[in-house]
Coordinates of C-alpha atoms and ligand atoms in Angstrom, one line a residue:
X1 CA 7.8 -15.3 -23.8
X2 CA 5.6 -18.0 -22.3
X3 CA 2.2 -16.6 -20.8
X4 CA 2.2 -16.5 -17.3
X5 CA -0.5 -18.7 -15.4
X6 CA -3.8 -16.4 -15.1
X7 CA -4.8 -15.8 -11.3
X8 CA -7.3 -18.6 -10.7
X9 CA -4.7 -21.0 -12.5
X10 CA -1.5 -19.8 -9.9
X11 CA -4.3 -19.8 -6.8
X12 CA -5.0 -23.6 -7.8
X13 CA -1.5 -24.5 -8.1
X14 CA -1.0 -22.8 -4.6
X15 CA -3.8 -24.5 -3.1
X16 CA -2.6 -27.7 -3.8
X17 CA 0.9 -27.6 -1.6
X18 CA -1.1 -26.8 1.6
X19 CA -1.1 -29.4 4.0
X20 CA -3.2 -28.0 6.4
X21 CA -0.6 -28.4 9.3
X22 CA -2.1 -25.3 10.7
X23 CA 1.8 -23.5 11.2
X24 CA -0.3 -20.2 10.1
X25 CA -2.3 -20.4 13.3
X26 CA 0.7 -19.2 15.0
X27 CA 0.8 -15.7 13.2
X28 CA -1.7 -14.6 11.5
X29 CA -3.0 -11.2 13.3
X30 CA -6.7 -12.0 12.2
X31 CA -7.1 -15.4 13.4
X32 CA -5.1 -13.6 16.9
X33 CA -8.5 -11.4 16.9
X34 CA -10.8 -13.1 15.3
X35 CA -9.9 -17.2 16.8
X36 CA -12.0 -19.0 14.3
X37 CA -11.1 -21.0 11.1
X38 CA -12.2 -18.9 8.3
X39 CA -9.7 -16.1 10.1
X40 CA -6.2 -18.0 9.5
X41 CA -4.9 -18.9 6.1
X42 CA -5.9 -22.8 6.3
X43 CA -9.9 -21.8 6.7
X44 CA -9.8 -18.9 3.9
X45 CA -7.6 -21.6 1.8
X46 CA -10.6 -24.1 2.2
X47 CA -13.1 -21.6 1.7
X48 CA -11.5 -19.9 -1.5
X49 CA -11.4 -23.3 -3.1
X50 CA -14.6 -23.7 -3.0
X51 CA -15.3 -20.3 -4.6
X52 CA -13.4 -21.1 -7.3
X53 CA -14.6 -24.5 -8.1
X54 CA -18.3 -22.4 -8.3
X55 CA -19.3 -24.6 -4.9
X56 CA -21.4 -22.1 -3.2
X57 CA -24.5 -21.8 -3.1
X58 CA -24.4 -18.7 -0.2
X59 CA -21.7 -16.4 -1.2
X60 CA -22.4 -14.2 2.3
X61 CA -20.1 -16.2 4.6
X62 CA -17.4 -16.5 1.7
X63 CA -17.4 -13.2 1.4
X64 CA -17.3 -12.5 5.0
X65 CA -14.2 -14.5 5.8
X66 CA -12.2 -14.5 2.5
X67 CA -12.4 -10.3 2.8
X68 CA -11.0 -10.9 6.7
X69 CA -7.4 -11.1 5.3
X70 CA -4.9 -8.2 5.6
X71 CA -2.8 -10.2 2.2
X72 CA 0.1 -9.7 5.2
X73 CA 1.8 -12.6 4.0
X74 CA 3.2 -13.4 7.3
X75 CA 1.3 -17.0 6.9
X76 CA 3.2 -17.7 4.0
X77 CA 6.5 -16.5 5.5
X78 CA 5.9 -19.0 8.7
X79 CA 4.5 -22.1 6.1
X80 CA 6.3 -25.1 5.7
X81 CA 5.4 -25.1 2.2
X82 CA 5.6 -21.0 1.4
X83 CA 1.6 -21.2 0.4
X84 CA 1.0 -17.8 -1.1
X85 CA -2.4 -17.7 0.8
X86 CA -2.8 -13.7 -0.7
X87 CA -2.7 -15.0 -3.8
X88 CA -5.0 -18.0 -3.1
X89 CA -7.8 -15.2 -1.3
X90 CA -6.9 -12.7 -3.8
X91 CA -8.1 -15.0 -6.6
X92 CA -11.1 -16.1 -4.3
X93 CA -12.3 -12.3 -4.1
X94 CA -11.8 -11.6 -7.7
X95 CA -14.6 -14.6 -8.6
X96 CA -16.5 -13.2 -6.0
X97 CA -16.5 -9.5 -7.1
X98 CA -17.6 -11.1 -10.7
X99 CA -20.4 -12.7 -9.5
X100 CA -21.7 -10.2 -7.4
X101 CA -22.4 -7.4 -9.6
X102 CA -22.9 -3.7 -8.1
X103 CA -21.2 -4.8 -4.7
X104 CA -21.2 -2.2 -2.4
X105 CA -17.1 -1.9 -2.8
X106 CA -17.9 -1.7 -6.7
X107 CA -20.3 1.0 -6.6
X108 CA -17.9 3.2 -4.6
X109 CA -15.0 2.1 -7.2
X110 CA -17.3 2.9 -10.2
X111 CA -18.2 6.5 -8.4
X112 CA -21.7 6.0 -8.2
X113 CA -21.6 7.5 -4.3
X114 CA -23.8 10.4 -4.9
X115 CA -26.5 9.1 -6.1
X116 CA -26.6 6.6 -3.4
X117 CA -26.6 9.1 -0.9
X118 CA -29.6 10.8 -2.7
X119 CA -31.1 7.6 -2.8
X120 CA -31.1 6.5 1.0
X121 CA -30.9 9.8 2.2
X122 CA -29.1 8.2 5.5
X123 CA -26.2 9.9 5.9
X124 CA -26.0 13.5 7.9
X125 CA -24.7 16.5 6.8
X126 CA -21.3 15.8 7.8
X127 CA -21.0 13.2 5.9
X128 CA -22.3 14.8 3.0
X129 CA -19.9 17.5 3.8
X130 CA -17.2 15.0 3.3
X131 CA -18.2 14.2 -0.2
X132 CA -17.5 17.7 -1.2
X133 CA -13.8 17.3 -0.2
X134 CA -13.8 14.0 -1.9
X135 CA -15.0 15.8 -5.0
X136 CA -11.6 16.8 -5.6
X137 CA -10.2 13.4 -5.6
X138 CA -10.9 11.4 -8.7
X139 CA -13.5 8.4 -9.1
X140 CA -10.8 5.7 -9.5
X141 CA -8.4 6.9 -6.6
X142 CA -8.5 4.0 -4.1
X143 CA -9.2 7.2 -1.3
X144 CA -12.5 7.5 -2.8
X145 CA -13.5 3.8 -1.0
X146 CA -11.2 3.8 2.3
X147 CA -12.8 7.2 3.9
X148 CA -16.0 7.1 2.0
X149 CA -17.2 3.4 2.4
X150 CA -19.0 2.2 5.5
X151 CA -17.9 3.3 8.6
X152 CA -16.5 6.1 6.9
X153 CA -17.7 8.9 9.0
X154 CA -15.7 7.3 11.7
X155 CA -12.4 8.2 10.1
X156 CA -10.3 10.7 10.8
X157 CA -9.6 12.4 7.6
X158 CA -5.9 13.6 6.6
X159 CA -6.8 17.6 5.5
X160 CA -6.7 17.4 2.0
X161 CA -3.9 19.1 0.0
X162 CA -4.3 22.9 -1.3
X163 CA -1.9 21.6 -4.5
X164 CA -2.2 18.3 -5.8
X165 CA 1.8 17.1 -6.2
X166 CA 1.1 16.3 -9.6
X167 CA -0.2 19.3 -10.8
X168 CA 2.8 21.3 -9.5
X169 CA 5.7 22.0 -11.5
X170 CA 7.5 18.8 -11.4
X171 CA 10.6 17.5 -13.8
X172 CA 8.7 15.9 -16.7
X173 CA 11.7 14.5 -18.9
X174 CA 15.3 13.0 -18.2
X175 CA 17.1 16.1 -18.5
X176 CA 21.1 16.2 -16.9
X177 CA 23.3 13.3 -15.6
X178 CA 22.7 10.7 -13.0
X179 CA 20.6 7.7 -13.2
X180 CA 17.0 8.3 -14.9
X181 CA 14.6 7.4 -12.2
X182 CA 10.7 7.5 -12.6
X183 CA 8.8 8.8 -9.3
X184 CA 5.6 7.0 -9.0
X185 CA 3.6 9.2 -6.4
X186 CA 0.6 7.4 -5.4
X187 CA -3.0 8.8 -4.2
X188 CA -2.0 9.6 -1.1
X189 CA 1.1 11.6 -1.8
X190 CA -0.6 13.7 -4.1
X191 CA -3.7 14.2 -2.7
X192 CA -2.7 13.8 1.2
X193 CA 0.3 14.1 2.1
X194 CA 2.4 15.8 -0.7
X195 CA 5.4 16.5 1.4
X196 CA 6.1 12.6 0.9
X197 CA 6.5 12.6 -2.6
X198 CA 8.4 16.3 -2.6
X199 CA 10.6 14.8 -0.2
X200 CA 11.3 11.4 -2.3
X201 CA 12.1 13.9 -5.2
X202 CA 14.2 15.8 -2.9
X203 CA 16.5 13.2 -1.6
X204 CA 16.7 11.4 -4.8
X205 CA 18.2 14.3 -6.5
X206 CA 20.2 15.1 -3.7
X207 CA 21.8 11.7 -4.1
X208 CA 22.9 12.6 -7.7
X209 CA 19.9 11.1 -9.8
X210 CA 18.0 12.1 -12.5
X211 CA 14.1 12.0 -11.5
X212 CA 11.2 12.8 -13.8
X213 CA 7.4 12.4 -12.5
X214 CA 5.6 11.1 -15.2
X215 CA 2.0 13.6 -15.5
X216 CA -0.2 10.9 -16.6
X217 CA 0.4 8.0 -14.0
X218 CA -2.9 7.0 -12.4
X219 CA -3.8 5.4 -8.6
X220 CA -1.6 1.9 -8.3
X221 CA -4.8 0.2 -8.8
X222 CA -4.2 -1.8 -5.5
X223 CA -7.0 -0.8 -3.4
X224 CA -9.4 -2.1 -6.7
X225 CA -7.5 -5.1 -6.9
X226 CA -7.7 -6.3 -2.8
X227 CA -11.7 -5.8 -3.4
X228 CA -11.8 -7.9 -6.3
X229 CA -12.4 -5.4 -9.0
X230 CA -9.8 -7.7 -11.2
X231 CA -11.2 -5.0 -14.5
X232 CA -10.4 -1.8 -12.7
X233 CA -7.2 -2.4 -11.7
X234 CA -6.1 -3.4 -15.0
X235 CA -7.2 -0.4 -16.6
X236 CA -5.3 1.9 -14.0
X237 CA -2.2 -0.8 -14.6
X238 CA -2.5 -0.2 -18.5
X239 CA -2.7 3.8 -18.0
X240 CA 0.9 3.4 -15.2
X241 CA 2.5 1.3 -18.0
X242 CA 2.1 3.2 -21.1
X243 CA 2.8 6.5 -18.4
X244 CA 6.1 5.1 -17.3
X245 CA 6.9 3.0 -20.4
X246 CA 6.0 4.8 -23.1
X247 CA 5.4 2.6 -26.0
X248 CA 8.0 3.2 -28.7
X249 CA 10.3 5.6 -26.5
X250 CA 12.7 2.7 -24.9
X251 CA 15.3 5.4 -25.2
X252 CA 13.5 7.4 -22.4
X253 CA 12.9 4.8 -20.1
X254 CA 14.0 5.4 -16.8
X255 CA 17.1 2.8 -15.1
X256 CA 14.8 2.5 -12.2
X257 CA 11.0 3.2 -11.1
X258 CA 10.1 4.0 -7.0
X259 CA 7.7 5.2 -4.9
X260 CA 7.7 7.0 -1.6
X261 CA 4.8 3.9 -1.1
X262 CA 6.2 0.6 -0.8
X263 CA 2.8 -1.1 -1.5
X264 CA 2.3 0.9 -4.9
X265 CA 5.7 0.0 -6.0
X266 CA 4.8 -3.8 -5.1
X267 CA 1.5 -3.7 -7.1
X268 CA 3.9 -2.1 -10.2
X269 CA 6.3 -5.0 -9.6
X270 CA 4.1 -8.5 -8.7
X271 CA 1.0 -7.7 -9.6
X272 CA 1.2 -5.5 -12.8
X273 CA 3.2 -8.4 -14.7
X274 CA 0.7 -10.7 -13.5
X275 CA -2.5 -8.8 -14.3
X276 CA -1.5 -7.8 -18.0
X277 CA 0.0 -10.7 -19.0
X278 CA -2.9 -11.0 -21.2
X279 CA -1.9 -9.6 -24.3
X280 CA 2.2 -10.1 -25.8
X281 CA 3.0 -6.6 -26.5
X282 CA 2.0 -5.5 -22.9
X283 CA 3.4 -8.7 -21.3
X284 CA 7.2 -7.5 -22.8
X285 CA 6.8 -3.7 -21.5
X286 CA 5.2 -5.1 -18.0
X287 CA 8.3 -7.5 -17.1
X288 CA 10.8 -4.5 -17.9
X289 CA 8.5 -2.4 -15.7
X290 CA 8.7 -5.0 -13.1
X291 CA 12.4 -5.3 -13.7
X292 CA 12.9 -2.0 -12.7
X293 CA 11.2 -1.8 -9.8
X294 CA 12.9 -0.7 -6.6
X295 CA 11.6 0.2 -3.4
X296 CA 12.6 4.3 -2.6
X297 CA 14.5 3.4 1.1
X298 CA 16.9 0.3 -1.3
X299 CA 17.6 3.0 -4.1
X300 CA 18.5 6.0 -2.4
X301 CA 20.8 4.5 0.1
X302 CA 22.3 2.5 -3.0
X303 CA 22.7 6.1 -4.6
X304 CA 26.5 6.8 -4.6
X305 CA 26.2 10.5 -3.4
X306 CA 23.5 9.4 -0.7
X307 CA 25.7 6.9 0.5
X308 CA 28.9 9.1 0.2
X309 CA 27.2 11.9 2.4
X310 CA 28.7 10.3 5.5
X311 CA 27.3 10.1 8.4
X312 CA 25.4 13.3 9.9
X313 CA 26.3 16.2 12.5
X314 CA 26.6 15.3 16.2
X315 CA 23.7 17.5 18.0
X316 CA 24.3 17.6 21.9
X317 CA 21.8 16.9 24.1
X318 CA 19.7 14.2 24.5
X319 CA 18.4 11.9 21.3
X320 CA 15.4 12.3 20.0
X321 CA 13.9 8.8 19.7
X322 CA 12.6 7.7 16.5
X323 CA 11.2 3.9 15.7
X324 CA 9.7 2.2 12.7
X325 CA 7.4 0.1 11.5
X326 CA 7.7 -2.6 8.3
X327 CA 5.0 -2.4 5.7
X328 CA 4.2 -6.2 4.7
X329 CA 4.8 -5.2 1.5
X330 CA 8.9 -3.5 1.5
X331 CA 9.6 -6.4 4.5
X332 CA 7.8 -9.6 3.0
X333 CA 6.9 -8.8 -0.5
X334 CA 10.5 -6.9 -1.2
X335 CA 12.4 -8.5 1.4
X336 CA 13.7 -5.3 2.6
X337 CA 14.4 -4.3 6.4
X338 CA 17.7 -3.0 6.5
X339 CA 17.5 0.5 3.9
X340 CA 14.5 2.1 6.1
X341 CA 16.8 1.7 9.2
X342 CA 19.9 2.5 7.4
X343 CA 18.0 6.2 6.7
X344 CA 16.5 6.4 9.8
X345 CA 20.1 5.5 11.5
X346 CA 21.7 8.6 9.6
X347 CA 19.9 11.3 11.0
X348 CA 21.7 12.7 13.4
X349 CA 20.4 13.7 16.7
X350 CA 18.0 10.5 16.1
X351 CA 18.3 7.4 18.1
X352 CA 16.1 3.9 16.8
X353 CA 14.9 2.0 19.0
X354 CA 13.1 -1.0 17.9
X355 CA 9.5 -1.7 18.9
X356 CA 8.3 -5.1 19.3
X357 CA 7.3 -7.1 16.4
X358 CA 7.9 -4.1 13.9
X359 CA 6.8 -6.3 11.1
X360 CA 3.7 -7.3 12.6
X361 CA 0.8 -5.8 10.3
X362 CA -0.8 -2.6 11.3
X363 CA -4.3 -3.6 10.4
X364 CA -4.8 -1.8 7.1
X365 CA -4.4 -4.2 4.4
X366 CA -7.0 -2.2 1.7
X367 CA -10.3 -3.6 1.8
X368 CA -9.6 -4.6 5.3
X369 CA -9.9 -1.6 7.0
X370 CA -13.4 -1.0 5.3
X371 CA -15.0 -4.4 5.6
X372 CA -13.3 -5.1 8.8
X373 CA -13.1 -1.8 10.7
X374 CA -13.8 -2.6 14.5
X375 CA -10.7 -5.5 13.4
X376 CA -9.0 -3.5 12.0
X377 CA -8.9 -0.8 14.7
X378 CA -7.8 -3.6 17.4
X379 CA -4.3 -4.7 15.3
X380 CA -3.6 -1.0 15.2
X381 CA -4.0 -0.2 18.9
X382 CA -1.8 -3.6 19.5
X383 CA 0.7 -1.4 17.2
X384 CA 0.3 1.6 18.9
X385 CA 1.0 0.2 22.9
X386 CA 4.3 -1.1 20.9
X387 CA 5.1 2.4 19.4
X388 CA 4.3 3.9 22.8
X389 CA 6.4 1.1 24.6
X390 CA 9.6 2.1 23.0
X391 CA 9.3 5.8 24.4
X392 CA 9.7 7.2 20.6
X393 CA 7.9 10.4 19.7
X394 CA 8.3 10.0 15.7
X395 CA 6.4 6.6 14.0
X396 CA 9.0 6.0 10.5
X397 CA 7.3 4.1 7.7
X398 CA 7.7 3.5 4.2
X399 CA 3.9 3.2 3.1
X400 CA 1.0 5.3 3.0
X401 CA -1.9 2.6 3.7
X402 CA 0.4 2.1 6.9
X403 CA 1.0 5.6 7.2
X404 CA -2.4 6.8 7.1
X405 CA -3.7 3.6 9.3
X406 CA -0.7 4.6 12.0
X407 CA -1.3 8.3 12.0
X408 CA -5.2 8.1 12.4
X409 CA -4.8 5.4 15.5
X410 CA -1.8 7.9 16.8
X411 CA -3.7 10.7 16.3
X412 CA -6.9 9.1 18.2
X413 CA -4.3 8.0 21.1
X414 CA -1.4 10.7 21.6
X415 CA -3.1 14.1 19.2
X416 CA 0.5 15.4 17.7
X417 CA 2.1 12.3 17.5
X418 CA 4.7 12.8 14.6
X419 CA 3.9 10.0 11.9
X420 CA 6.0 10.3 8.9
X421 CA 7.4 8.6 6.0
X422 CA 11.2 7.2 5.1
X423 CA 11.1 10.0 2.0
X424 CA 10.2 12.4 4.6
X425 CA 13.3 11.7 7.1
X426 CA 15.5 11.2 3.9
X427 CA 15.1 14.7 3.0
X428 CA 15.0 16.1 6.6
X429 CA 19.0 14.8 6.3
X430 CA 18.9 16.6 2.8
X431 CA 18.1 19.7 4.6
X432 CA 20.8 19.7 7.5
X433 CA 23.7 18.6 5.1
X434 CA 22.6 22.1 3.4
X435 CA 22.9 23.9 6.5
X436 CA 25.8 22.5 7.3
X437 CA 27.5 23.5 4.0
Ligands
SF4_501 S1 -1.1 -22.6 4.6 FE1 0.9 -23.5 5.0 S2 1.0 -23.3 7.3 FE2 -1.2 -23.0 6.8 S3 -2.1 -25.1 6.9 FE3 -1.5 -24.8 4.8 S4 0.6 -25.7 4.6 FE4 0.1 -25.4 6.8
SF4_502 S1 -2.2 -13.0 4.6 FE1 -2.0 -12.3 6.8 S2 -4.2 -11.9 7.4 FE2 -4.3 -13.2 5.6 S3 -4.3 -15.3 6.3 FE3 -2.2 -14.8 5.9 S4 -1.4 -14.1 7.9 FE4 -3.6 -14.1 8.0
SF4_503 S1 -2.4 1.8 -3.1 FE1 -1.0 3.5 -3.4 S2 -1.8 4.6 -5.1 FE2 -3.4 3.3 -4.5 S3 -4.6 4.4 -3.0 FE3 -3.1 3.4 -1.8 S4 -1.5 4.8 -1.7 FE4 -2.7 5.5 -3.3

């Protein structure tokens, strides 16, 4: 198996087929905002090659604009050349990261944050309040920098989970027929929202497979990857392989591996392979965990007894109106719009309707959302007048950095707002096909 190019190596290569046309201009929601150079993927492009040719002798205005990018990938979808301008300012921010030791994002991804707050002493009681329900989350859980980095006290804070999903009862081995799927569950699903993940189990079994949840999976390692902390995410990445690939048990391998979260499943599929390509025995078990891959919305409704359900009850009255919004990740990085709509369109009593741009980003993008807040904040309350503008009261998505960015800019617009996941409407079909029986 030939080694696959390291990250600076596939950023250069990138690099070099931009023309600098300027065709990103036209989409990307940053530059829309932010209307300067270093916002739109020619700038950062520019910029990150001079990071990585060591060309810079002040990092701060690097740093500034190479961490304005939501790694969207709408630029590359619109290029003439297909730049991969994530890539290119992924690599940029992992050189970065390295030669800016104890970075602010770093200390919170090492879990230094109490003693900083001793330290400075600057933040109220609140906040320190906060900590305490972050205790329960662990140190390397990308939660730990999204509501408890800067600007933090500004978030609106999901309520944390009385049960952790994973430490419930959960199928542990393949046991019984059906296809052997492995349910990655994600930070936010276990320690947020657990209904999610209960619901992804739900539906899949409903649909005739076989699921196990694998105990000693870890976070998806994403959120340490978009800051730049290349070393962390590998080390979650090593813990999620040998978790769903057990070395030396091919025979218990599951046919397929999904997530109620289409951006975990996309950092198991690109960026796993391409982060522990490093050594041979871990390349081989990373391309079959790649390989099997699939995003939850294209599995279940490829599932022969979700698909042979048919199509739901008629309820009289009037439609409840439901519409949903793409997570760069399942449209652009999988390719996938049509199995989200095909499981919203099933429910019965639900009508889509469409909002505009649905695969615009919705302003999370990791790091983003931290670094970038106030940003951040105005792409979600452009998503939100879209969500409102199609007279919906239920906000579909398939992944929980979009579903906890949506929800909180609901939430601070229209309190009660109904924000859910695919998983979660999947299984609310689940539920009336067993009423109906
Ligand atoms: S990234 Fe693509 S669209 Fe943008 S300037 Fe380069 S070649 Fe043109
Ligand atoms: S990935 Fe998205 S935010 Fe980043 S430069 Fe491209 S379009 Fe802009
Ligand atoms: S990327 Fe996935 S696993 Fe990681 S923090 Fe976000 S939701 Fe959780």
């Amino acid at each position: 198996m030939r080694r696959p190019l390291t990250l600076p190596e596939a950023a250069k290569k990138e690099m070099a087929r931009c023309v600098r046309c300027g065709a990103c201009m036209k989409v990307c929601p940053v530059f829309e905002v932010m209307r300067r150079e270093g916002g739109v993927a020619r700038g950062k492009i520019a910029l990150a090659d001079a990071v990585l040719r060591g060309d810079i002798p002040d990092g701060r205005l690097y740093r500034y604009f190479l961490s304005a990018c939501l790694l969207c990938g709408r630029c590359a979808s619109s290029c003439p050349n297909q730049v991969d301008t994530p890539l290119i300012v992924q690599a940029a921010r992992v050189e970065l990261a390295a030669k800016r030791r104890g970075g602010a994002l770093k200390r919170f991804l090492l879990g230094r944050v109490p003693s900083s707050l001793r330290l400075t002493g600057l933040l109220k009681t609140a906040r320190a309040l906060r900590w305490l329900w972050a205790r329960r989350i662990p140190r390397e859980s990308g939660l730990r920098i999204r509501f408890f980095g800067p600007r933090g006290e500004r978030r609106i804070i999901p309520t944390v989970a009385t049960s952790f999903f994973l430490e419930r009862e959960l199928p542990r081995d393949f046991a019984g027929p059906g296809m052997r799927v492995a349910l990655f569950v994600g930070c936010v699903s276990n320690y947020l929202r657990p209904q999610a993940a209960a619901s992804a189990l739900q539906s899949l079994q409903a649909a005739g497979a076989c699921v196990a949840v694998p105990a000693a999976q870890a976070c998806c390692g994403l959120p340490a990857f978009g800051a730049g902390d290349e070393r962390s995410a590998r080390k979650l990445l090593r813990r999620n392989l040998d978790a769903l690939l057990p070395p030396g048990a091919e025979r218990s391998w599951p046919e397929a591996i999904t997530s109620p979260c289409a951006s975990c499943a996309y950092m198991l599929k690109q960026h796993l392979p391409e982060l522990l390509g490093d050594d041979p025995e871990g390349m081989a078990r990373a391309a079959e965990l790649s390989r099997r891959v699939v995003p939850f919305s294209r599995l279940l409704s490829t599932l022969s007894g979700w698909s042979a359900e048919g199509p739901g009850r008629e309820v009289s009255g009037p439609a409840r109106v439901v519409t949903y919004h793409d997570p760069c990740h399942l449209s652009r990085g999988f390719g996938e719009k049509d199995a989200p709509r095909f499981v919203l369109t099933r429910l019965p009593g639900m009508r889509l309707v469409e909002m505009e741009h649905p695969c615009h980003c919705c302003g999370h993008g990791g790091s983003f959302n931290l670094t970038h807040y106030d940003l951040s904040r105005a792409i979600a309350r452009t998503k939100v007048e879209r969500v409102l503008a199609t007279g919906a009261d239920l906000l579909v998505t398939e992944c929980s950095g979009c579903w906890l960015q949506l929800n909180e800019a609901m939430q601070e617009t229209r309190p009660g707002f109904e924000v859910i996941t695919t998983a979660e409407a999947a299984a609310r079909l689940v539920d009336l096909s067993k009423e109906k029986k």
